[in-house]
């Protein structure tokens, strides 16, 4: 099952990029034997300042058809890391295709796209900058793969 990260904003060279690249390499390496990955990053940018509805139009174009859509949203559902690992395994085994994680921009994800999502995932009720949310997602993907692989990275 391929994992798509569909995000608003272009990641420039810097500390977030280093973190994200590192966790995605680790995720791909750990996930390969589990049928998870590779992870692909898709970015959109609305240069005309059309806000979340313009961003949603661009996001809709890059979300692969028939993928499970997971919207990252602070109002979504909280998961422990083992619960998230189980979800990822279930999506892989469910045979629906790929999974697409959607990360909004400064205004968030437009309501229609949020409603269309199969799952809304929260990293807590605080709002994080989108690039940090991206880095946190990549770490949790690696952690989930490690949990499913039974490797000792995750400790309770
Ligand atoms: C700066 S936030 C936008 C927050 C905005 N208030 C909203 O209504 O969503 C940019 C993006 O980062 C992600 N994000 C930020 N905090 C999050 C959290 N606690 N849990 C999950 N995703 C989060 C979401 O995808 C959000 O659309």
PDB file of C-alpha atoms and ligand atoms in Angstrom:
ATOM      1  CA  UNK A   1       0.000   0.000   0.000  1.00  0.00           C
ATOM      2  CA  UNK A   2       1.496   3.260  -1.080  1.00  0.00           C
ATOM      3  CA  UNK A   3       1.264   6.191   1.287  1.00  0.00           C
ATOM      4  CA  UNK A   4       0.654   9.647  -0.145  1.00  0.00           C
ATOM      5  CA  UNK A   5       1.158  12.844   1.776  1.00  0.00           C
ATOM      6  CA  UNK A   6      -0.898  15.537   0.057  1.00  0.00           C
ATOM      7  CA  UNK A   7       0.051  18.836   1.581  1.00  0.00           C
ATOM      8  CA  UNK A   8      -0.365  22.549   1.104  1.00  0.00           C
ATOM      9  CA  UNK A   9       2.954  24.401   0.877  1.00  0.00           C
ATOM     10  CA  UNK A  10       6.380  23.755  -0.573  1.00  0.00           C
ATOM     11  CA  UNK A  11       8.968  22.304   1.742  1.00  0.00           C
ATOM     12  CA  UNK A  12      12.192  24.289   1.484  1.00  0.00           C
ATOM     13  CA  UNK A  13      15.645  23.227   2.575  1.00  0.00           C
ATOM     14  CA  UNK A  14      15.858  23.492   6.339  1.00  0.00           C
ATOM     15  CA  UNK A  15      15.410  21.580   9.592  1.00  0.00           C
ATOM     16  CA  UNK A  16      11.850  20.382   8.840  1.00  0.00           C
ATOM     17  CA  UNK A  17      12.966  19.010   5.485  1.00  0.00           C
ATOM     18  CA  UNK A  18      15.885  17.154   7.112  1.00  0.00           C
ATOM     19  CA  UNK A  19      13.521  15.600   9.670  1.00  0.00           C
ATOM     20  CA  UNK A  20      10.890  14.669   7.107  1.00  0.00           C
ATOM     21  CA  UNK A  21      13.413  13.157   4.669  1.00  0.00           C
ATOM     22  CA  UNK A  22      14.999  11.142   7.472  1.00  0.00           C
ATOM     23  CA  UNK A  23      11.706   9.703   8.763  1.00  0.00           C
ATOM     24  CA  UNK A  24      10.462   8.896   5.270  1.00  0.00           C
ATOM     25  CA  UNK A  25      13.659   6.985   4.458  1.00  0.00           C
ATOM     26  CA  UNK A  26      13.241   5.071   7.717  1.00  0.00           C
ATOM     27  CA  UNK A  27       9.541   4.436   7.024  1.00  0.00           C
ATOM     28  CA  UNK A  28      10.235   3.148   3.521  1.00  0.00           C
ATOM     29  CA  UNK A  29      13.008   0.868   4.782  1.00  0.00           C
ATOM     30  CA  UNK A  30      10.955  -0.550   7.676  1.00  0.00           C
ATOM     31  CA  UNK A  31       7.663  -0.688   5.769  1.00  0.00           C
ATOM     32  CA  UNK A  32       8.967  -2.495   2.686  1.00  0.00           C
ATOM     33  CA  UNK A  33       8.778  -5.974   4.220  1.00  0.00           C
ATOM     34  CA  UNK A  34       5.322  -5.164   5.623  1.00  0.00           C
ATOM     35  CA  UNK A  35       3.747  -4.065   2.372  1.00  0.00           C
ATOM     36  CA  UNK A  36       3.735  -0.459   3.548  1.00  0.00           C
ATOM     37  CA  UNK A  37       5.066   2.362   1.430  1.00  0.00           C
ATOM     38  CA  UNK A  38       6.829   3.853  -0.290  1.00  0.00           C
ATOM     39  CA  UNK A  39       5.651   7.238   0.918  1.00  0.00           C
ATOM     40  CA  UNK A  40       5.278   9.920  -1.721  1.00  0.00           C
ATOM     41  CA  UNK A  41       5.043  13.626  -1.059  1.00  0.00           C
ATOM     42  CA  UNK A  42       2.660  15.716  -3.197  1.00  0.00           C
ATOM     43  CA  UNK A  43       2.605  19.448  -2.654  1.00  0.00           C
ATOM     44  CA  UNK A  44       0.227  22.153  -3.805  1.00  0.00           C
ATOM     45  CA  UNK A  45       0.529  25.900  -3.630  1.00  0.00           C
ATOM     46  CA  UNK A  46      -2.163  28.426  -4.456  1.00  0.00           C
ATOM     47  CA  UNK A  47      -0.202  31.511  -5.469  1.00  0.00           C
ATOM     48  CA  UNK A  48      -3.358  33.594  -5.988  1.00  0.00           C
ATOM     49  CA  UNK A  49      -4.249  33.574  -2.301  1.00  0.00           C
ATOM     50  CA  UNK A  50      -7.609  31.856  -2.839  1.00  0.00           C
ATOM     51  CA  UNK A  51      -7.559  30.379   0.651  1.00  0.00           C
ATOM     52  CA  UNK A  52      -8.710  26.950   1.715  1.00  0.00           C
ATOM     53  CA  UNK A  53     -11.309  26.459  -1.038  1.00  0.00           C
ATOM     54  CA  UNK A  54      -8.740  27.100  -3.794  1.00  0.00           C
ATOM     55  CA  UNK A  55      -6.308  24.843  -1.939  1.00  0.00           C
ATOM     56  CA  UNK A  56      -8.987  22.150  -1.671  1.00  0.00           C
ATOM     57  CA  UNK A  57      -9.469  22.214  -5.453  1.00  0.00           C
ATOM     58  CA  UNK A  58      -5.727  21.685  -5.921  1.00  0.00           C
ATOM     59  CA  UNK A  59      -5.626  18.995  -3.233  1.00  0.00           C
ATOM     60  CA  UNK A  60      -8.557  17.106  -4.826  1.00  0.00           C
ATOM     61  CA  UNK A  61      -6.506  16.881  -8.050  1.00  0.00           C
ATOM     62  CA  UNK A  62      -3.537  15.191  -6.401  1.00  0.00           C
ATOM     63  CA  UNK A  63      -5.361  12.789  -4.066  1.00  0.00           C
ATOM     64  CA  UNK A  64      -5.137   9.432  -5.852  1.00  0.00           C
ATOM     65  CA  UNK A  65      -8.523   7.988  -6.817  1.00  0.00           C
ATOM     66  CA  UNK A  66      -9.946   5.292  -4.558  1.00  0.00           C
ATOM     67  CA  UNK A  67      -7.428   5.943  -1.810  1.00  0.00           C
ATOM     68  CA  UNK A  68      -8.422   6.055   1.844  1.00  0.00           C
ATOM     69  CA  UNK A  69      -8.417   9.775   2.691  1.00  0.00           C
ATOM     70  CA  UNK A  70      -7.113  10.800   6.080  1.00  0.00           C
ATOM     71  CA  UNK A  71      -7.479  14.501   6.893  1.00  0.00           C
ATOM     72  CA  UNK A  72      -5.122  15.860   9.514  1.00  0.00           C
ATOM     73  CA  UNK A  73      -7.266  18.071  11.679  1.00  0.00           C
ATOM     74  CA  UNK A  74      -6.924  19.184  15.280  1.00  0.00           C
ATOM     75  CA  UNK A  75     -10.678  18.519  15.740  1.00  0.00           C
ATOM     76  CA  UNK A  76     -10.258  14.925  14.562  1.00  0.00           C
ATOM     77  CA  UNK A  77      -9.792  11.683  16.450  1.00  0.00           C
ATOM     78  CA  UNK A  78      -6.910  11.172  18.853  1.00  0.00           C
ATOM     79  CA  UNK A  79      -4.960   7.934  18.473  1.00  0.00           C
ATOM     80  CA  UNK A  80      -2.218   6.297  20.461  1.00  0.00           C
ATOM     81  CA  UNK A  81       0.747   5.203  18.335  1.00  0.00           C
ATOM     82  CA  UNK A  82      -0.201   1.490  18.590  1.00  0.00           C
ATOM     83  CA  UNK A  83      -3.787   2.398  17.588  1.00  0.00           C
ATOM     84  CA  UNK A  84      -2.470   4.320  14.614  1.00  0.00           C
ATOM     85  CA  UNK A  85      -0.280   1.346  13.660  1.00  0.00           C
ATOM     86  CA  UNK A  86      -3.357  -0.915  13.777  1.00  0.00           C
ATOM     87  CA  UNK A  87      -5.305   1.520  11.586  1.00  0.00           C
ATOM     88  CA  UNK A  88      -2.498   1.587   9.033  1.00  0.00           C
ATOM     89  CA  UNK A  89      -2.385  -2.215   9.006  1.00  0.00           C
ATOM     90  CA  UNK A  90      -6.179  -2.378   8.581  1.00  0.00           C
ATOM     91  CA  UNK A  91      -6.086   0.057   5.644  1.00  0.00           C
ATOM     92  CA  UNK A  92      -3.325  -2.023   4.057  1.00  0.00           C
ATOM     93  CA  UNK A  93      -5.295  -5.255   4.549  1.00  0.00           C
ATOM     94  CA  UNK A  94      -8.643  -3.697   3.555  1.00  0.00           C
ATOM     95  CA  UNK A  95      -7.657  -3.785  -0.102  1.00  0.00           C
ATOM     96  CA  UNK A  96      -9.074  -0.353  -0.899  1.00  0.00           C
ATOM     97  CA  UNK A  97      -5.840   0.875  -2.408  1.00  0.00           C
ATOM     98  CA  UNK A  98      -3.506   3.570  -1.223  1.00  0.00           C
ATOM     99  CA  UNK A  99      -3.861   5.884   1.728  1.00  0.00           C
ATOM    100  CA  UNK A 100      -3.643   9.661   1.320  1.00  0.00           C
ATOM    101  CA  UNK A 101      -2.926  11.920   4.279  1.00  0.00           C
ATOM    102  CA  UNK A 102      -4.092  15.483   3.679  1.00  0.00           C
ATOM    103  CA  UNK A 103      -2.486  18.445   5.450  1.00  0.00           C
ATOM    104  CA  UNK A 104      -4.006  21.902   5.086  1.00  0.00           C
ATOM    105  CA  UNK A 105      -2.455  25.342   4.927  1.00  0.00           C
ATOM    106  CA  UNK A 106      -2.740  28.318   7.271  1.00  0.00           C
ATOM    107  CA  UNK A 107      -6.566  28.285   7.140  1.00  0.00           C
ATOM    108  CA  UNK A 108      -6.880  24.522   7.422  1.00  0.00           C
ATOM    109  CA  UNK A 109      -8.697  22.048   5.164  1.00  0.00           C
ATOM    110  CA  UNK A 110     -11.933  23.210   3.505  1.00  0.00           C
ATOM    111  CA  UNK A 111     -15.062  21.748   5.191  1.00  0.00           C
ATOM    112  CA  UNK A 112     -16.213  19.747   2.123  1.00  0.00           C
ATOM    113  CA  UNK A 113     -12.873  17.978   1.811  1.00  0.00           C
ATOM    114  CA  UNK A 114     -12.777  17.405   5.571  1.00  0.00           C
ATOM    115  CA  UNK A 115     -16.251  15.813   5.389  1.00  0.00           C
ATOM    116  CA  UNK A 116     -15.224  13.624   2.452  1.00  0.00           C
ATOM    117  CA  UNK A 117     -12.305  12.179   4.421  1.00  0.00           C
ATOM    118  CA  UNK A 118     -12.608   8.588   5.618  1.00  0.00           C
ATOM    119  CA  UNK A 119     -10.811   9.482   8.825  1.00  0.00           C
ATOM    120  CA  UNK A 120      -9.877  12.707  10.594  1.00  0.00           C
ATOM    121  CA  UNK A 121      -6.673  12.353  12.579  1.00  0.00           C
ATOM    122  CA  UNK A 122      -5.702  14.732  15.368  1.00  0.00           C
ATOM    123  CA  UNK A 123      -2.266  15.255  16.884  1.00  0.00           C
ATOM    124  CA  UNK A 124      -3.906  16.951  19.872  1.00  0.00           C
ATOM    125  CA  UNK A 125      -6.169  19.970  20.242  1.00  0.00           C
ATOM    126  CA  UNK A 126      -3.343  22.461  19.800  1.00  0.00           C
ATOM    127  CA  UNK A 127      -2.734  23.803  16.304  1.00  0.00           C
ATOM    128  CA  UNK A 128       0.678  23.030  14.835  1.00  0.00           C
ATOM    129  CA  UNK A 129       2.329  24.766  11.894  1.00  0.00           C
ATOM    130  CA  UNK A 130       1.655  22.654   8.806  1.00  0.00           C
ATOM    131  CA  UNK A 131       5.315  21.779   8.267  1.00  0.00           C
ATOM    132  CA  UNK A 132       5.594  20.508  11.850  1.00  0.00           C
ATOM    133  CA  UNK A 133       2.372  18.506  11.385  1.00  0.00           C
ATOM    134  CA  UNK A 134       4.031  17.022   8.302  1.00  0.00           C
ATOM    135  CA  UNK A 135       7.165  16.085  10.252  1.00  0.00           C
ATOM    136  CA  UNK A 136       5.053  14.598  13.062  1.00  0.00           C
ATOM    137  CA  UNK A 137       3.077  12.502  10.572  1.00  0.00           C
ATOM    138  CA  UNK A 138       6.297  11.156   9.015  1.00  0.00           C
ATOM    139  CA  UNK A 139       7.637  10.214  12.447  1.00  0.00           C
ATOM    140  CA  UNK A 140       4.372   8.475  13.342  1.00  0.00           C
ATOM    141  CA  UNK A 141       4.409   6.570  10.047  1.00  0.00           C
ATOM    142  CA  UNK A 142       7.903   5.313  10.859  1.00  0.00           C
ATOM    143  CA  UNK A 143       6.844   4.520  14.429  1.00  0.00           C
ATOM    144  CA  UNK A 144       3.753   2.644  13.184  1.00  0.00           C
ATOM    145  CA  UNK A 145       5.867   0.579  10.780  1.00  0.00           C
ATOM    146  CA  UNK A 146       8.294  -0.196  13.633  1.00  0.00           C
ATOM    147  CA  UNK A 147       5.405  -1.317  15.853  1.00  0.00           C
ATOM    148  CA  UNK A 148       3.992  -3.557  13.115  1.00  0.00           C
ATOM    149  CA  UNK A 149       7.492  -4.957  12.488  1.00  0.00           C
ATOM    150  CA  UNK A 150       7.954  -5.670  16.201  1.00  0.00           C
ATOM    151  CA  UNK A 151      11.138  -3.593  16.348  1.00  0.00           C
ATOM    152  CA  UNK A 152      12.070  -1.867  19.615  1.00  0.00           C
ATOM    153  CA  UNK A 153      11.875   1.793  18.444  1.00  0.00           C
ATOM    154  CA  UNK A 154       8.507   2.312  20.173  1.00  0.00           C
ATOM    155  CA  UNK A 155       8.563   1.863  23.939  1.00  0.00           C
ATOM    156  CA  UNK A 156       5.577   2.198  26.208  1.00  0.00           C
TER     157      UNK A 156
HETATM  158  C1  LIG B   1      -1.790  25.901  10.762  1.00  0.00           C
HETATM  159  S1  LIG B   1      -2.812  24.488  10.656  1.00  0.00           S
HETATM  160  C2  LIG B   1      -4.396  25.170  10.253  1.00  0.00           C
HETATM  161  C3  LIG B   1      -5.272  25.256  11.417  1.00  0.00           C
HETATM  162  C4  LIG B   1      -6.658  25.788  11.130  1.00  0.00           C
HETATM  163  N1  LIG B   1      -7.099  26.514  12.264  1.00  0.00           N
HETATM  164  C5  LIG B   1      -7.713  24.748  10.856  1.00  0.00           C
HETATM  165  O1  LIG B   1      -8.879  25.099  10.931  1.00  0.00           O
HETATM  166  O2  LIG B   1      -7.412  23.589  10.540  1.00  0.00           O
HETATM  167  C6  LIG B   1      -2.318  23.749   9.135  1.00  0.00           C
HETATM  168  C7  LIG B   1      -2.607  22.274   9.007  1.00  0.00           C
HETATM  169  O3  LIG B   1      -1.760  21.535   9.893  1.00  0.00           O
HETATM  170  C8  LIG B   1      -2.428  20.366  10.324  1.00  0.00           C
HETATM  171  N2  LIG B   1      -2.522  20.408  11.795  1.00  0.00           N
HETATM  172  C9  LIG B   1      -2.216  21.426  12.607  1.00  0.00           C
HETATM  173  N3  LIG B   1      -2.430  21.108  13.885  1.00  0.00           N
HETATM  174  C10 LIG B   1      -2.889  19.837  13.885  1.00  0.00           C
HETATM  175  C11 LIG B   1      -3.289  18.927  14.912  1.00  0.00           C
HETATM  176  N4  LIG B   1      -3.272  19.257  16.192  1.00  0.00           N
HETATM  177  N5  LIG B   1      -3.697  17.692  14.536  1.00  0.00           N
HETATM  178  C12 LIG B   1      -3.723  17.323  13.241  1.00  0.00           C
HETATM  179  N6  LIG B   1      -3.350  18.146  12.218  1.00  0.00           N
HETATM  180  C13 LIG B   1      -2.943  19.385  12.543  1.00  0.00           C
HETATM  181  C14 LIG B   1      -3.818  20.368   9.669  1.00  0.00           C
HETATM  182  O4  LIG B   1      -3.817  19.581   8.495  1.00  0.00           O
HETATM  183  C15 LIG B   1      -4.014  21.837   9.346  1.00  0.00           C
HETATM  184  O5  LIG B   1      -4.908  22.005   8.267  1.00  0.00           O
END
